[in-house]
C-alpha positions as a printed NumPy array, in Angstrom:
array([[-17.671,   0.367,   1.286],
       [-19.006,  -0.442,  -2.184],
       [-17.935,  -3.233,  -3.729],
       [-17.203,  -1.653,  -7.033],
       [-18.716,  -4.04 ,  -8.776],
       [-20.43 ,  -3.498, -12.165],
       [-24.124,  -3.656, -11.828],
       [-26.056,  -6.246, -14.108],
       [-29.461,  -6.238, -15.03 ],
       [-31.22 ,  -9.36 , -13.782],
       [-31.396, -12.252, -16.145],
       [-34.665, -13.114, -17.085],
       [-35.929, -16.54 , -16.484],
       [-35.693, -19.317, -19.204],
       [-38.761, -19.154, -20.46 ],
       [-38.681, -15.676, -21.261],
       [-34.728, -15.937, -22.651],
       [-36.211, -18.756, -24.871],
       [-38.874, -16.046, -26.138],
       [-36.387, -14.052, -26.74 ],
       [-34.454, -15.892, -28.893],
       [-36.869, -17.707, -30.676],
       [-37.932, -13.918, -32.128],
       [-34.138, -13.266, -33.004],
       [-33.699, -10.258, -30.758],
       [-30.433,  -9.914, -28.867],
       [-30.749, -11.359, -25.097],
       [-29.37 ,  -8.152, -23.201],
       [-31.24 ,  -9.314, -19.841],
       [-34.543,  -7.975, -20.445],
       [-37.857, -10.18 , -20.869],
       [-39.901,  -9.615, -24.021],
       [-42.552,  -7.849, -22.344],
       [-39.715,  -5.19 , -20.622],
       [-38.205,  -4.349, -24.511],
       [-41.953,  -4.373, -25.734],
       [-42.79 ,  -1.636, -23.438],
       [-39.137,   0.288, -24.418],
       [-40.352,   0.041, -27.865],
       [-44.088,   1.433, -27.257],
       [-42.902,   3.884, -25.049],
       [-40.162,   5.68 , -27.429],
       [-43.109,   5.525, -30.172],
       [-45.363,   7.122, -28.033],
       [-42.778,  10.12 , -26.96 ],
       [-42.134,  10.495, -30.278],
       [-45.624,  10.949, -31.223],
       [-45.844,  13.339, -28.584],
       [-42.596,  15.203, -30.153],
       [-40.754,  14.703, -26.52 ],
       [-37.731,  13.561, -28.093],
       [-35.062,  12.86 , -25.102],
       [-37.614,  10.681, -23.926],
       [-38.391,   8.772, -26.978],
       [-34.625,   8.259, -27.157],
       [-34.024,   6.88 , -23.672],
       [-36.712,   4.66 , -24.347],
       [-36.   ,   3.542, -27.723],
       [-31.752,   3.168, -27.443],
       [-33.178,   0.12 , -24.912],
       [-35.347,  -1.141, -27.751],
       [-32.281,  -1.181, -29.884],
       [-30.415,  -2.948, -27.677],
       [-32.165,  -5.434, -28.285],
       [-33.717,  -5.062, -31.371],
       [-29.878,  -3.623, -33.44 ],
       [-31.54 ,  -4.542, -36.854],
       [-35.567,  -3.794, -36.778],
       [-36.139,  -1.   , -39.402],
       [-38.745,   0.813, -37.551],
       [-36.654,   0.89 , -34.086],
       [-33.732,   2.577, -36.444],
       [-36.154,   4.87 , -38.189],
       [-37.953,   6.56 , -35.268],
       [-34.486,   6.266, -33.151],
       [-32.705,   8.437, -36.057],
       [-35.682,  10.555, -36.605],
       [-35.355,  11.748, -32.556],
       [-31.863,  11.915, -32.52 ],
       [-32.289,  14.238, -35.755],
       [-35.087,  16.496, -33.837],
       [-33.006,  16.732, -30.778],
       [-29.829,  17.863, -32.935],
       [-27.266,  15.355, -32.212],
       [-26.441,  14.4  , -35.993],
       [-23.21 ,  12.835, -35.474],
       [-25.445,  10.374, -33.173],
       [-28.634,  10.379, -35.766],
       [-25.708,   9.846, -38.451],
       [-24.403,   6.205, -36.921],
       [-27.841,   5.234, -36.727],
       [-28.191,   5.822, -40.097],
       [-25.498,   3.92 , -41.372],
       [-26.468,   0.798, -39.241],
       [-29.89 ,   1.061, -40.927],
       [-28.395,   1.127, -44.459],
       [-25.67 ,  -1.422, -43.49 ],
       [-28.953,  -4.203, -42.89 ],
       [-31.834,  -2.664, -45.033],
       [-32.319,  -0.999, -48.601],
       [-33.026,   2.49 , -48.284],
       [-36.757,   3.046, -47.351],
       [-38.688,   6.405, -48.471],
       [-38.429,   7.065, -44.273],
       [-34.771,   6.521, -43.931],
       [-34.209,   8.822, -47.127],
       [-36.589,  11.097, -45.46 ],
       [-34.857,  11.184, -42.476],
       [-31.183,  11.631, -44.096],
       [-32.874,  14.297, -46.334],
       [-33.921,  16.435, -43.472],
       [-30.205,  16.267, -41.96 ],
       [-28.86 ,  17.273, -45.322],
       [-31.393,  20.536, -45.065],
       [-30.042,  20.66 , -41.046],
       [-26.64 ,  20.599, -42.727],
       [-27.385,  23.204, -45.723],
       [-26.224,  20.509, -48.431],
       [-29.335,  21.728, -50.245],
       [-28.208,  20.19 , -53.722],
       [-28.114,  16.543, -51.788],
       [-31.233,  17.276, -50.162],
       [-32.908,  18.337, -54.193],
       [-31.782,  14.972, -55.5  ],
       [-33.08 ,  13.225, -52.01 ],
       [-36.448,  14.772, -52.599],
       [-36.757,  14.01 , -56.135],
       [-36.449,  10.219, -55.584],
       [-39.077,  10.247, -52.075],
       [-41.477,  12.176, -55.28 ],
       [-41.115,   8.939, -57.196],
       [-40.942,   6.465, -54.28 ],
       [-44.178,   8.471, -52.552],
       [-45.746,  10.68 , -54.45 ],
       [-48.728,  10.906, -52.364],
       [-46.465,  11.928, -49.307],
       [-47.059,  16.136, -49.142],
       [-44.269,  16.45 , -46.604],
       [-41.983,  15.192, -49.307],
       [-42.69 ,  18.164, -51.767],
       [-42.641,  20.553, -48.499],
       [-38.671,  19.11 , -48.054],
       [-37.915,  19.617, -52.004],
       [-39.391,  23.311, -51.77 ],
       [-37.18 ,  23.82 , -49.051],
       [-34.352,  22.373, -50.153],
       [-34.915,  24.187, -53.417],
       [-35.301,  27.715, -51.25 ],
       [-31.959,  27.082, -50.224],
       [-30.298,  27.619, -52.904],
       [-32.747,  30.583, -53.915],
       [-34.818,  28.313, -56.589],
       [-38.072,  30.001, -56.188],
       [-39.705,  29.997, -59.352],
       [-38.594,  26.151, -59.396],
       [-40.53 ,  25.545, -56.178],
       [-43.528,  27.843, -56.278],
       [-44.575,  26.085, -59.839],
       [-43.935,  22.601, -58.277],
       [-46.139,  23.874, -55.524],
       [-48.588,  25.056, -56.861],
       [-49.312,  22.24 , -59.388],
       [-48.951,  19.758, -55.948],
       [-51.393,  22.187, -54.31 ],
       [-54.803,  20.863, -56.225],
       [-54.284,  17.674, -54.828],
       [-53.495,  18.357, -51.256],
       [-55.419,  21.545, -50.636],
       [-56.027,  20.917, -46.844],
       [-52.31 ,  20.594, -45.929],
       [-51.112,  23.24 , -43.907],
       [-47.489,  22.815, -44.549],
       [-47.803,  23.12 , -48.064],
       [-49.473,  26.54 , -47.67 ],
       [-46.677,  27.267, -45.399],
       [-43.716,  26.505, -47.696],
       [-45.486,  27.996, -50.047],
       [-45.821,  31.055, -48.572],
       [-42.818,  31.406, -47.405],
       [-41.402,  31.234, -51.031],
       [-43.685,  34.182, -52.435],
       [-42.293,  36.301, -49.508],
       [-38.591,  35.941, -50.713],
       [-39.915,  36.098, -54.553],
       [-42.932,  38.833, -54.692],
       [-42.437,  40.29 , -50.73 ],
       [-44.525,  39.737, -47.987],
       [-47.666,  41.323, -48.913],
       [-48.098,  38.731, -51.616],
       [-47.521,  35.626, -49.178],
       [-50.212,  37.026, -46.443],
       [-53.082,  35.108, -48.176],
       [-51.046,  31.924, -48.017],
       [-49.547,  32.335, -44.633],
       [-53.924,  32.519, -43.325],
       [-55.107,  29.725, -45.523],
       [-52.185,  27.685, -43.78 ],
       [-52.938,  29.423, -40.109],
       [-56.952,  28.465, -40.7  ],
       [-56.313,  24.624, -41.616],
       [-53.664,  24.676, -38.507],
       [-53.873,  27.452, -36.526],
       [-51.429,  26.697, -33.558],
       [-48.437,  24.997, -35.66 ],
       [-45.968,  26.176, -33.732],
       [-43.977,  26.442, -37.472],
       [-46.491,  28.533, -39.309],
       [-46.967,  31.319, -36.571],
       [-43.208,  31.846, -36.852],
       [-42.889,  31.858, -40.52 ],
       [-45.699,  34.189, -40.365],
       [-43.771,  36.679, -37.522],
       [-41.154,  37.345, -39.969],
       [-43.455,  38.985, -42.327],
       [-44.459,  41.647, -39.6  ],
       [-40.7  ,  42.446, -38.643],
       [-40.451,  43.055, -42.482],
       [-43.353,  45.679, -42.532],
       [-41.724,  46.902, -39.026],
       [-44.781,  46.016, -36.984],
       [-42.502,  44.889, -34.157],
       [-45.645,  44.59 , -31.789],
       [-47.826,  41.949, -34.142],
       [-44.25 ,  39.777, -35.047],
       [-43.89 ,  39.779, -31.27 ],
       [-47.042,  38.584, -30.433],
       [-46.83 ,  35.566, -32.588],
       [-43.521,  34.992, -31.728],
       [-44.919,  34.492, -28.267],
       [-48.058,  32.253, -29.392],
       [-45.612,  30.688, -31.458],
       [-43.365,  29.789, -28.349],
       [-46.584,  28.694, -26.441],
       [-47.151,  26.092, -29.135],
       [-43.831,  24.373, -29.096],
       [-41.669,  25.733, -26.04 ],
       [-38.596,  23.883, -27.402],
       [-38.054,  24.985, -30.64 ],
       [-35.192,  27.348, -30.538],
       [-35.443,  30.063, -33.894],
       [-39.133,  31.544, -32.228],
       [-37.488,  32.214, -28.86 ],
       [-33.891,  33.763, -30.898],
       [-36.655,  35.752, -32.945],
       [-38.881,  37.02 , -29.574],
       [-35.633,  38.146, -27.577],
       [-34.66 ,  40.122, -30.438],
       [-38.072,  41.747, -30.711],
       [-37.82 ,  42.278, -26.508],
       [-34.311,  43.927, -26.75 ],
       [-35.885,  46.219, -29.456],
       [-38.579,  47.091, -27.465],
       [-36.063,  47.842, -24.536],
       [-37.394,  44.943, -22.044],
       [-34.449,  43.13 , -21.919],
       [-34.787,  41.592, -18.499],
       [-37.808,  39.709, -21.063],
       [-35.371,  39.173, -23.847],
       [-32.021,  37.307, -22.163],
       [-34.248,  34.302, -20.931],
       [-35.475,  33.577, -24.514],
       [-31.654,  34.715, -26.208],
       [-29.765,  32.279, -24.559],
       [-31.623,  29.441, -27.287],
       [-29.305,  31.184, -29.919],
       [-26.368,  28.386, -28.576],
       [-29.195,  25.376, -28.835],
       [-27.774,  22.895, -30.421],
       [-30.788,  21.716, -32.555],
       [-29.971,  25.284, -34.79 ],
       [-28.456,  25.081, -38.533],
       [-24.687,  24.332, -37.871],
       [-24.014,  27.759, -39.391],
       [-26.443,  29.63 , -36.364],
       [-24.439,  27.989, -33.412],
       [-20.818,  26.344, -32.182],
       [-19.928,  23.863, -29.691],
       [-16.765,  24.951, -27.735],
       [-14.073,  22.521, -26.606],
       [-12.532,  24.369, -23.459],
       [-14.264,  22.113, -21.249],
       [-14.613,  25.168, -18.35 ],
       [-18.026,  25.763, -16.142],
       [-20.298,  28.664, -17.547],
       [-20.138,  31.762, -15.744],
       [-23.547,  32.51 , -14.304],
       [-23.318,  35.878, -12.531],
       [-21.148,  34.761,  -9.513],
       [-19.116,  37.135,  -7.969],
       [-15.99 ,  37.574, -10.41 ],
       [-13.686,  39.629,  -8.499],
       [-10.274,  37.987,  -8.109],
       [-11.628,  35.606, -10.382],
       [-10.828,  34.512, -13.897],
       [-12.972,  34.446, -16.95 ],
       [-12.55 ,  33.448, -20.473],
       [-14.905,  35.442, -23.051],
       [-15.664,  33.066, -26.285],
       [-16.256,  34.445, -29.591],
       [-19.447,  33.603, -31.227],
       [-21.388,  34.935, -34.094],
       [-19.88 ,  37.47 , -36.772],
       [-17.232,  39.214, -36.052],
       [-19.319,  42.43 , -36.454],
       [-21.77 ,  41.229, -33.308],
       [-18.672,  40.261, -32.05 ],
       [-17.261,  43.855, -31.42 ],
       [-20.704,  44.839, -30.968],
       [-21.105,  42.932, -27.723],
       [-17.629,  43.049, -27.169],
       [-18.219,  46.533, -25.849],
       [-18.988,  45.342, -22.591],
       [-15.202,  43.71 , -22.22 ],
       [-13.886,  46.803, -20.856],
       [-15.841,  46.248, -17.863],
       [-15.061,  42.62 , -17.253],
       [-11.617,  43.241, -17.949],
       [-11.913,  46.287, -14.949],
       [-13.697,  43.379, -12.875],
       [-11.396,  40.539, -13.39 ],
       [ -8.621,  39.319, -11.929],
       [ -7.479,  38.016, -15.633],
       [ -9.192,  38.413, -18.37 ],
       [ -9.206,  35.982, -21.701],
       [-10.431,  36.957, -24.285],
       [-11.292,  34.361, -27.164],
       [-11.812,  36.333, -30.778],
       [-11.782,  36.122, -34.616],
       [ -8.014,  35.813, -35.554],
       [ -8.513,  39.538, -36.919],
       [ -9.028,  41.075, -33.521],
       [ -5.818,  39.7  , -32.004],
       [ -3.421,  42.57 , -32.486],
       [ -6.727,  44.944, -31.567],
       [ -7.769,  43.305, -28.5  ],
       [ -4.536,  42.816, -27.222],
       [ -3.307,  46.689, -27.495],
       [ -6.812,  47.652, -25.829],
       [ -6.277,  45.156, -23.099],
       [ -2.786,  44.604, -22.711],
       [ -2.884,  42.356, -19.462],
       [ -5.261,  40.089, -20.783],
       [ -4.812,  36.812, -22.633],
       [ -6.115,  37.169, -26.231],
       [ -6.137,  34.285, -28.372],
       [ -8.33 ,  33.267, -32.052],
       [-10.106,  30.619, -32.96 ],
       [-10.087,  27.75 , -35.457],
       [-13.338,  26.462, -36.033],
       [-13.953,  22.507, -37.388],
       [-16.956,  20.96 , -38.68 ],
       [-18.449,  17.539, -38.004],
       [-21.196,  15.843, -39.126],
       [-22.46 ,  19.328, -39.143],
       [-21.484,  20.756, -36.289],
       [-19.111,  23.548, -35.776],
       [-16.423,  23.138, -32.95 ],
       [-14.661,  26.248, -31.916],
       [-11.157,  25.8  , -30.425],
       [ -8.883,  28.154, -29.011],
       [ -5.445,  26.562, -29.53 ],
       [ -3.382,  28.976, -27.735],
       [ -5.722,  29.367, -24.37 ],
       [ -6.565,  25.796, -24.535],
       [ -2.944,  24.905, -24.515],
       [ -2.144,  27.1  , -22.025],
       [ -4.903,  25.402, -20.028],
       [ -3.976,  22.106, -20.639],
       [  0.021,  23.026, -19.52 ],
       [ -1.141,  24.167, -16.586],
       [ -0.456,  27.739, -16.894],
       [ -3.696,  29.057, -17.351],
       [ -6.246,  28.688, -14.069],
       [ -9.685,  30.244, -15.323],
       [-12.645,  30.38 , -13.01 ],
       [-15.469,  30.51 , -15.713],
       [-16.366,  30.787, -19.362],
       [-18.946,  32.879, -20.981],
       [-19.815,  33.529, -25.079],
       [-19.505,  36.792, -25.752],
       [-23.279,  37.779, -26.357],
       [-24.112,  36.815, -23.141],
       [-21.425,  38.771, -21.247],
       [-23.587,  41.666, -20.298],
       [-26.558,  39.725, -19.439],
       [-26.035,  40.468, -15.708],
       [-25.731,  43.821, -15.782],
       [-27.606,  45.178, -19.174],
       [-31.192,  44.467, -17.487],
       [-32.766,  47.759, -18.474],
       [-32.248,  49.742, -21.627],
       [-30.936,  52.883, -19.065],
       [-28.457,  50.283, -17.935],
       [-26.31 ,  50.526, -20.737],
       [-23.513,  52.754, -20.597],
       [-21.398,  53.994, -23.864],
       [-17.644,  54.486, -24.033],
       [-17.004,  58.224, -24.166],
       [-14.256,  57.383, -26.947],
       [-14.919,  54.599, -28.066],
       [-13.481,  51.235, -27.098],
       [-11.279,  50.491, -29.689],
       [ -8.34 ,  52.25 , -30.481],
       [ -6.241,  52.495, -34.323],
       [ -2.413,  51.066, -34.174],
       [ -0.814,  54.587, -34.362],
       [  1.906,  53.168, -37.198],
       [ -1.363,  52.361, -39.729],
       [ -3.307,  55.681, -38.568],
       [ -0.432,  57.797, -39.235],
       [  0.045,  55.668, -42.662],
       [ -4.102,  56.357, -44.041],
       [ -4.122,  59.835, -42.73 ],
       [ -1.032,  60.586, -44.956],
       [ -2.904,  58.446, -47.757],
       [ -6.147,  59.621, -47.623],
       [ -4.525,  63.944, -47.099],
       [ -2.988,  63.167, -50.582],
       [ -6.64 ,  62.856, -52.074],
       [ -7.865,  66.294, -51.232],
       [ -8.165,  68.997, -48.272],
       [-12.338,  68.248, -47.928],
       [-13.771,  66.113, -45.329],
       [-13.183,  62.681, -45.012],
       [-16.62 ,  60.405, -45.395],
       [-16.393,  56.982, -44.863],
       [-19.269,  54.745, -46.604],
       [-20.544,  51.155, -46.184],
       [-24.323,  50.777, -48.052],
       [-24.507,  46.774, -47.208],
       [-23.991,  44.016, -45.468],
       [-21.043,  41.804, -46.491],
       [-23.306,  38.674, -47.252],
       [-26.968,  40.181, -48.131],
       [-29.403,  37.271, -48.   ],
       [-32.72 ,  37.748, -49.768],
       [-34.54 ,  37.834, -46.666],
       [-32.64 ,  40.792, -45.279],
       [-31.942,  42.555, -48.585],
       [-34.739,  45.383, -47.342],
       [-32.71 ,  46.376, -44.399],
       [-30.018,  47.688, -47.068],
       [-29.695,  50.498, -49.205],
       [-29.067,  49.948, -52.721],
       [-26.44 ,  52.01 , -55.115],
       [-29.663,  53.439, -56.657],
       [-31.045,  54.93 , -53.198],
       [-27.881,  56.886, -52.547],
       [-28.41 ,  60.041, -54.661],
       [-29.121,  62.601, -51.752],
       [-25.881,  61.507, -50.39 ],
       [-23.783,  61.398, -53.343],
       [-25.183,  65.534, -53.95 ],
       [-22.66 ,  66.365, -50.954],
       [-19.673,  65.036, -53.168],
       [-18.704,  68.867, -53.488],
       [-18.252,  69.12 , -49.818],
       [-16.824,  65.808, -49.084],
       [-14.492,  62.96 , -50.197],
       [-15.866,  59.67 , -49.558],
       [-13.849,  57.148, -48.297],
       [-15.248,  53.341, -49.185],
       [-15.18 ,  51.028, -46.191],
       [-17.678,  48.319, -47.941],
       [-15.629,  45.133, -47.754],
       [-15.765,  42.861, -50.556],
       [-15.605,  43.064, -54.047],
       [-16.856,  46.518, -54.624],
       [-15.455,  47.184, -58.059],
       [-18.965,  47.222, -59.873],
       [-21.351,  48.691, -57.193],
       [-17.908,  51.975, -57.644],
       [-18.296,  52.03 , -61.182],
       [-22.244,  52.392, -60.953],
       [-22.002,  55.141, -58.271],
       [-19.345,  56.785, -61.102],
       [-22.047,  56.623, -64.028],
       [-25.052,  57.306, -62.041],
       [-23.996,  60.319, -59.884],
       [-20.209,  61.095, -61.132],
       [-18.901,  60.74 , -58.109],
       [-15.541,  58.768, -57.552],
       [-15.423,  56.779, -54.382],
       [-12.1  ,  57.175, -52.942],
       [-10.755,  53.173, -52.276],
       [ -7.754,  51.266, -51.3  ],
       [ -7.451,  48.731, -54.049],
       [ -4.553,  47.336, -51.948],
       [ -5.846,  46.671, -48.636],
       [ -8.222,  43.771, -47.797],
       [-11.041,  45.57 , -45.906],
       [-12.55 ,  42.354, -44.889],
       [ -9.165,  40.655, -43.522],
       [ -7.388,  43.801, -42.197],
       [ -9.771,  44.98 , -39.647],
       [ -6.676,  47.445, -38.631],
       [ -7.382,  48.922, -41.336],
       [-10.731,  49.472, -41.088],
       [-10.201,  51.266, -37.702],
       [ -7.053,  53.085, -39.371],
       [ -9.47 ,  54.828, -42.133],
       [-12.17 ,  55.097, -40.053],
       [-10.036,  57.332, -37.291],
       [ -8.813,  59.94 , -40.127],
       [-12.753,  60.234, -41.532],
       [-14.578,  63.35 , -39.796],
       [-17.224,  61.002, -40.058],
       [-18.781,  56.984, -41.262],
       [-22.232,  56.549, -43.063],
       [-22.51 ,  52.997, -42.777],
       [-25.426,  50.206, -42.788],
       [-25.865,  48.595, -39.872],
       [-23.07 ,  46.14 , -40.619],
       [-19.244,  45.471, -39.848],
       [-17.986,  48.696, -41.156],
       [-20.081,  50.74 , -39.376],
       [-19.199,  48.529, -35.46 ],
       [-16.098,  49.287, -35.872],
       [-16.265,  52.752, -37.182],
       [-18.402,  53.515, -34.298],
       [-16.015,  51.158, -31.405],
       [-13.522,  53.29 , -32.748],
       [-15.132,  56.461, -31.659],
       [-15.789,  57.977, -35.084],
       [-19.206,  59.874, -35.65 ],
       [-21.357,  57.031, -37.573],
       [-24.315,  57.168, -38.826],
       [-26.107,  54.402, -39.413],
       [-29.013,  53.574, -42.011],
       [-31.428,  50.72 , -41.966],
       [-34.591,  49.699, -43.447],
       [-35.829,  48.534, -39.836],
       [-34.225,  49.699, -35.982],
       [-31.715,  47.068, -34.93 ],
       [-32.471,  44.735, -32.291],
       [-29.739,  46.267, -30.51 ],
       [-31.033,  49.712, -30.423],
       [-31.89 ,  48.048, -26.775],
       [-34.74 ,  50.223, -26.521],
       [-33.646,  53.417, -27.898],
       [-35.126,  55.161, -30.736],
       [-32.667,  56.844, -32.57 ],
       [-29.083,  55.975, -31.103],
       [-27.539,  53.027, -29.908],
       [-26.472,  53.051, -26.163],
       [-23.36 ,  51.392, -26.422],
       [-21.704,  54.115, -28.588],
       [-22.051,  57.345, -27.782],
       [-21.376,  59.381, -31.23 ],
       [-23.469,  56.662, -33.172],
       [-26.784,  58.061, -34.32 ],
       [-29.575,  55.796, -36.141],
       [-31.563,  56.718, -39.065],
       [-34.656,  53.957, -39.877],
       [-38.101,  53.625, -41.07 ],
       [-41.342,  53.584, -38.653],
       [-43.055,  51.269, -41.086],
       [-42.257,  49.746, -44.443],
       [-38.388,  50.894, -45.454],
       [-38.947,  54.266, -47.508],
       [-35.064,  54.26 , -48.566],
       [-35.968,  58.163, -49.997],
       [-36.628,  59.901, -46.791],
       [-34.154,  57.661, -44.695],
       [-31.437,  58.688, -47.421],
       [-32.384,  62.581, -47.526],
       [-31.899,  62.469, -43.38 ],
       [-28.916,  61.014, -43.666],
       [-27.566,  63.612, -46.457],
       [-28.98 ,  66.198, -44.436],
       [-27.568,  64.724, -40.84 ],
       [-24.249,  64.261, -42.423],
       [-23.853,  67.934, -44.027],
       [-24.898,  69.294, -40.58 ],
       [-22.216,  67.909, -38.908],
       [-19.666,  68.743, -42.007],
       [-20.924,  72.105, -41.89 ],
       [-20.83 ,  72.293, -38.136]])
């Protein structure tokens, strides 16, 4: 029987204690030459980039060592690269609490600011490491970046390319730099950059990446793979080139390929605003056998990826002993008629030290009474993972999944008969939120004219959440056409309502966006226009497998928003017509 004693490390003899102490360091029971070869170690895994090593090592160092500057610097720096902030954080403060602030300790707290997306912090960082170093180049490549996040681009391609001259052999500079003319002049402008940084370093992990993007922009889906894959060879652990290779897999329809790299979308070493830590606690299911079992689905992403994958809960919910069912507080009432013996419950998310915690008070209580017994947990996107191995694998809902409260049907097919006797179009041109870099998957008020020449056949119905009052009034003065919309209902709170307009339209024309998921979960003919195929065309050209009256109109190469538009128009009176 053990004595259940607390082990000790062995006290070091009294010459090496007096060592010790003579050179100030803490005596936690290690000799000199035992904390020496902590601290060389951690330095060396950190040179090396294997950061849970370096941090073993070094936390032993710092033991000992609680107020050496360079222990605290490289410490911080690993605990930054492995993506535990709140830990990289406390270091931090120790460091400041015993030291001025050093040009590496700003450094380091400048690079958790860009982690953390306080991009104005991380400007004023990088303008004082520019007077405290201004010989460093990786200080102007964290000001360009921190000036890229908040869209400063002519601001950081000058400052770059007056740095340039004197730094013309750094790679990462070339690579910032690049990276800024893509969002600025597009990506055929940036290629020259993006190879002058690839020839001074050609297998940063980094720069191979940046570089993929440009290829899913022009559509060449094979090329951005490929480098997504040399990219991955270069640094295996960096999470955003394996998210960006499984999406490129699932395109391609080899999605036994594309899982393995997808689940690094929940690594925690992504922006806080890319992943969430959950607080339930319960074991992740793994493809056991769930039959008489319980499982608890958690929401993750948008809530338009959320009913996207949420298309596979029927099945679970057919396989399950009990179902619960985790969502965006605007799915509640939805989720809850569609599966009426499950347990559906939202979410409140909280963020610390950069990190977003999803909780699920009303599951999680009921777990922590007693009255809820669940088996497993499993995020939402990765819910199908054991059965959608092949692109033939997935199966669509004949009628959708999702089904309109009768009470607010009934209400918008009364509203929407009182417009007119023509067809009912719904429309969504855009995403809610259109960062620059996806801007060319959208169609612009100005590229809907073939569309708008059906106005004498159809009424059209807008679904685009959002402040839309503007973007109306152009599509009034450019093609004359008024845009029937509910000034009184919240499109982007009252997802009921969404489904409610979207049952009474004959048909939705939607990006590939919110609107347009639930339009199509709802069983409503959709068509859906992009300037590239989704990733979750799974393989399929020109439909998406999931939803079985959703059809997909896209470009082969670079978006030509003309002929995508007149195919759409010409699609849409078809099936008017028909």
């Amino acid at each position: 029987m053990a004595s259940g004693r607390k082990k000790t490390r062995k006290a070091p003899q009294k010459a090496q204690r007096s060592k010790v102490e003579k050179l100030g360091l803490v005596d936690t029971g290690l000799s000199l030459s035992e904390i020496r070869k902590s601290l060389k170690l951690g330095q060396k895994h950190a040179e090396q980039r294997e950061w849970a090593d370096a941090v073993k090592h070094l936390l032993i160092a710092w033991e000992a060592m609680p107020q050496d500057l360079s222990v605290l610097t490289v410490l911080a720096h690993a605990l930054v690269q492995l993506g535990v902030r709140e830990h990289a954080i406390s270091v931090l403060q120790r460091a400041l609490e015993v030291h001025e602030p050093t040009a590496e300790l700003i450094g380091i707290i400048l690079r958790l600011a860009l982690e953390m997306g306080f991009y104005e912090i991380a400007i004023k960082l990088g303008e004082q490491l520019i007077i405290l170093e201004p010989t460093n180049p990786g200080n102007y490549v964290n000001l360009a970046t921190a000036y890229s996040g908040l869209r400063k681009y002519d601001v950081s391609i000058s400052m770059l390319q007056n740095v340039l001259p004197h730094f013309p052999t750094n790679a990462d500079l070339w690579n910032v730099l690049a990276t800024q003319v893509r969002e600025r002049d597009g990506v055929d402008a940036a290629d020259v950059f993006f190879e002058e940084a690839l020839k001074l370093s050609p297998n940063d992990a980094r720069i191979i990446s940046n570089y993929s993007i440009s290829f899913t922009r022009r559509n060449d889906i094979d090329r951005a793979l490929e480098l997504a894959l040399q990219s991955i060879k270069s640094d295996p652990n960096s999470p955003e080139p394996r998210v960006g290779a499984a999406q490129f897999l699932f395109l391609k329809g080899r999605l036994e390929e594309a899982w393995e790299h997808y689940e690094f979308r929940l690594d925690s070493r992504r922006k806080s605003n890319q992943t969430q830590h959950y607080t339930h606690k319960l074991p992740l299911w793994q493809g056991e056998d769930i039959d008489g079992k319980s499982l608890f689905v958690t929401a993750e992403q948008g809530i338009g990826d959320e009913v996207m994958w949420g298309s596979y809960l029927p099945y679970l919910y057919e396989k399950t002993a009990k179902l619960y069912i985790g969502c965006d507080p605007r799915l509640i009432s939805i989720y809850q008629r569609r599966f009426p013996d499950a347990v559906v419950g939202g979410y409140l998310d909280r963020v610390v030290s950069g990190y977003r915690y999803r909780v699920f008070p009303g599951i999680e209580k009921l777990m922590k009474n007693g009255e809820a017994q669940i088996d497993y947990y499993v995020p939402v996107a990765s819910s199908p993972k054991f059965d959608w191995r092949t692109a033939e694998a997935i199966q669509p809902h004949p009628d959708g999944y999702l089904v309109a409260d009768p009470t607010r049907a009934l209400e918008f097919k009364m509203r929407l008969s009182s417009i007119g006797d023509k067809p009912k179009v719904g429309l969504a041109w855009r995403s809610g939120i259109v960062a620059s870099e996806r801007a060319y998957l959208y169609a612009g008020i100005d590229k809907l004219g073939p569309l708008m020449a059906l106005a004498d056949k159809v009424d059209f119905v807008n679904l685009q959440y959002g402040d839309v009052t503007e973007e109306l009034a152009a599509i009034k003065d450019q093609y004359g056409v008024d845009v029937c919309n509910f000034a009184d209902v919240d499109l982007k709170a009252d997802i009921e309502a969404n489904l409610a307009i979207a049952c009474n339209c004959s048909l939705v024309v939607s990006s590939c966006s919110a609107p347009g998921m639930f339009s199509m979960s709802a069983g409503t003919p959709t068509l859906l226009m992009s300037g590239a195929p989704p990733w979750w065309c799974f393989g399929h050209e020109n439909h998406v497998p999931f939803a079985k009256q959703a059809e997909l109109f896209s470009a082969d190469g670079v978006a030509d928003w003309q002929d995508i538009m007149t195919r759409v128009a010409a699609r849409t009176a078809h099936l008017i017509d028909g």
